[in-house]
C-alpha positions as a Markdown table, in Angstrom:
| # | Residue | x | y | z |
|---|---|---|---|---|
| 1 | Unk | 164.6 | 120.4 | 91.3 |
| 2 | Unk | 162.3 | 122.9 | 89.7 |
| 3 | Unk | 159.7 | 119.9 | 89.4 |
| 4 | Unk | 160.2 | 119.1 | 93.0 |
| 5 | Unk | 159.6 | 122.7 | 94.5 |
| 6 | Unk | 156.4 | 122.3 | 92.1 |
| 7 | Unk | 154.8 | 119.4 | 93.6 |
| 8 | Unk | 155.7 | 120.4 | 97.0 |
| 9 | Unk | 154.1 | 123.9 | 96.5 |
| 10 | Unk | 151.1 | 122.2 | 95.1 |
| 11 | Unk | 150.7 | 119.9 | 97.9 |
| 12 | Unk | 151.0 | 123.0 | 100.7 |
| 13 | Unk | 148.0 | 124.9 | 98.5 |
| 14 | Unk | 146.0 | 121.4 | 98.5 |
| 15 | Unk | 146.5 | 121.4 | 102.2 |
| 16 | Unk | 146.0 | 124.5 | 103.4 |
| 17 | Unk | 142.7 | 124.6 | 101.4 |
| 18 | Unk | 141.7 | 121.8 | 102.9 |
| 19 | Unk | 142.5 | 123.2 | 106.3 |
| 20 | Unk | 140.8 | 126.6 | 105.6 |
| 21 | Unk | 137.4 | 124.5 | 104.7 |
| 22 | Unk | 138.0 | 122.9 | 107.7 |
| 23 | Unk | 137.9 | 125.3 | 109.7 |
| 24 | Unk | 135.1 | 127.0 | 108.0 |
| 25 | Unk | 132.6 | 124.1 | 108.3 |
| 26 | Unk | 133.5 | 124.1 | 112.6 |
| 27 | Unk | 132.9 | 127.9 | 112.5 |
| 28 | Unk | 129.5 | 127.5 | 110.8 |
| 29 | Unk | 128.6 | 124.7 | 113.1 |
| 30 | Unk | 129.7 | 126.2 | 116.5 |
| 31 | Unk | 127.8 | 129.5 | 115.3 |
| 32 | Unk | 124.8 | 127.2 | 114.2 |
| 33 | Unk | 124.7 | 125.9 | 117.9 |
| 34 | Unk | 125.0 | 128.3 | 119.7 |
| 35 | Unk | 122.0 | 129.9 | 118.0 |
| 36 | Unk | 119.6 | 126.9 | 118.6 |
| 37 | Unk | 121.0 | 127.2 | 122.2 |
| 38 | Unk | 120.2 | 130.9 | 122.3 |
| 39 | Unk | 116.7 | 130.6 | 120.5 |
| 40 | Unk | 115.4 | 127.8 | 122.8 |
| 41 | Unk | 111.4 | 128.3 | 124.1 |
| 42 | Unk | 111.7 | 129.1 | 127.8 |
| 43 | Unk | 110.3 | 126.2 | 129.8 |
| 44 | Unk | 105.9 | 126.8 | 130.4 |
| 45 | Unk | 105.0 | 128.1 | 133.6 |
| 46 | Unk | 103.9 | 125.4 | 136.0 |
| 47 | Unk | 100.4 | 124.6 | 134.9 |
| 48 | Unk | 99.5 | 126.2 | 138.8 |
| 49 | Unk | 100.8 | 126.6 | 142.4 |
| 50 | Unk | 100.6 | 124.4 | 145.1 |
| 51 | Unk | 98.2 | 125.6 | 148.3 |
| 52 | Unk | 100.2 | 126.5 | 151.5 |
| 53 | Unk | 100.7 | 123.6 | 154.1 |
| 54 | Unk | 98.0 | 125.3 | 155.8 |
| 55 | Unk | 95.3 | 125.7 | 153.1 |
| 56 | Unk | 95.9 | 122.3 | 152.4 |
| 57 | Unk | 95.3 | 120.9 | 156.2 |
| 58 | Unk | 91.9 | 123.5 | 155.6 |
| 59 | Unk | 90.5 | 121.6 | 152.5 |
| 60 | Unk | 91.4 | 118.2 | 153.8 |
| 61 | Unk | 89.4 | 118.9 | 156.8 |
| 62 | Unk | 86.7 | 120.2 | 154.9 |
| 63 | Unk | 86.7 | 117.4 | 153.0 |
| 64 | Unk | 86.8 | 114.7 | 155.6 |
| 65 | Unk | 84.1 | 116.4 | 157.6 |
| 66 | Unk | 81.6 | 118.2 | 155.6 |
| 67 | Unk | 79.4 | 118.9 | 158.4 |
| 68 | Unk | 81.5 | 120.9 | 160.4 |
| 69 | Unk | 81.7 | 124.9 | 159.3 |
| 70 | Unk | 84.8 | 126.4 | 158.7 |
């Protein structure tokens, strides 16, 4: 019996090391993301803004009639 509570103890020390690495490993990992999620380059300002409906209608005119004055 002695042999038996042995290799059973053994066994439990094999598997809870290999549990405790486990759960190491997803530790470092879920760390490991969430600091590449957190360190992420905000996203570049739009290169520039779009005119108002009405300075649009403005150039467009401009454009189609160079003639006229504004």
């Amino acid at each position: 019996m002695n042999s038996l509570n042995r290799i059973v103890l053994a066994m439990l020390l094999l598997a809870a090391s290999f549990l405790a690495g486990c759960s190491a490993g997803s530790v470092y990992e879920g760390v490991r993301q969430r600091e590449a999620i957190k360190n992420t380059p905000p996203e570049p300002a739009p290169a520039s803004r779009l005119p108002s409906y009405q300075d649009y209608e403005a150039e467009r005119k401009k454009l189609r009639d160079p003639t006229s004055s504004p």
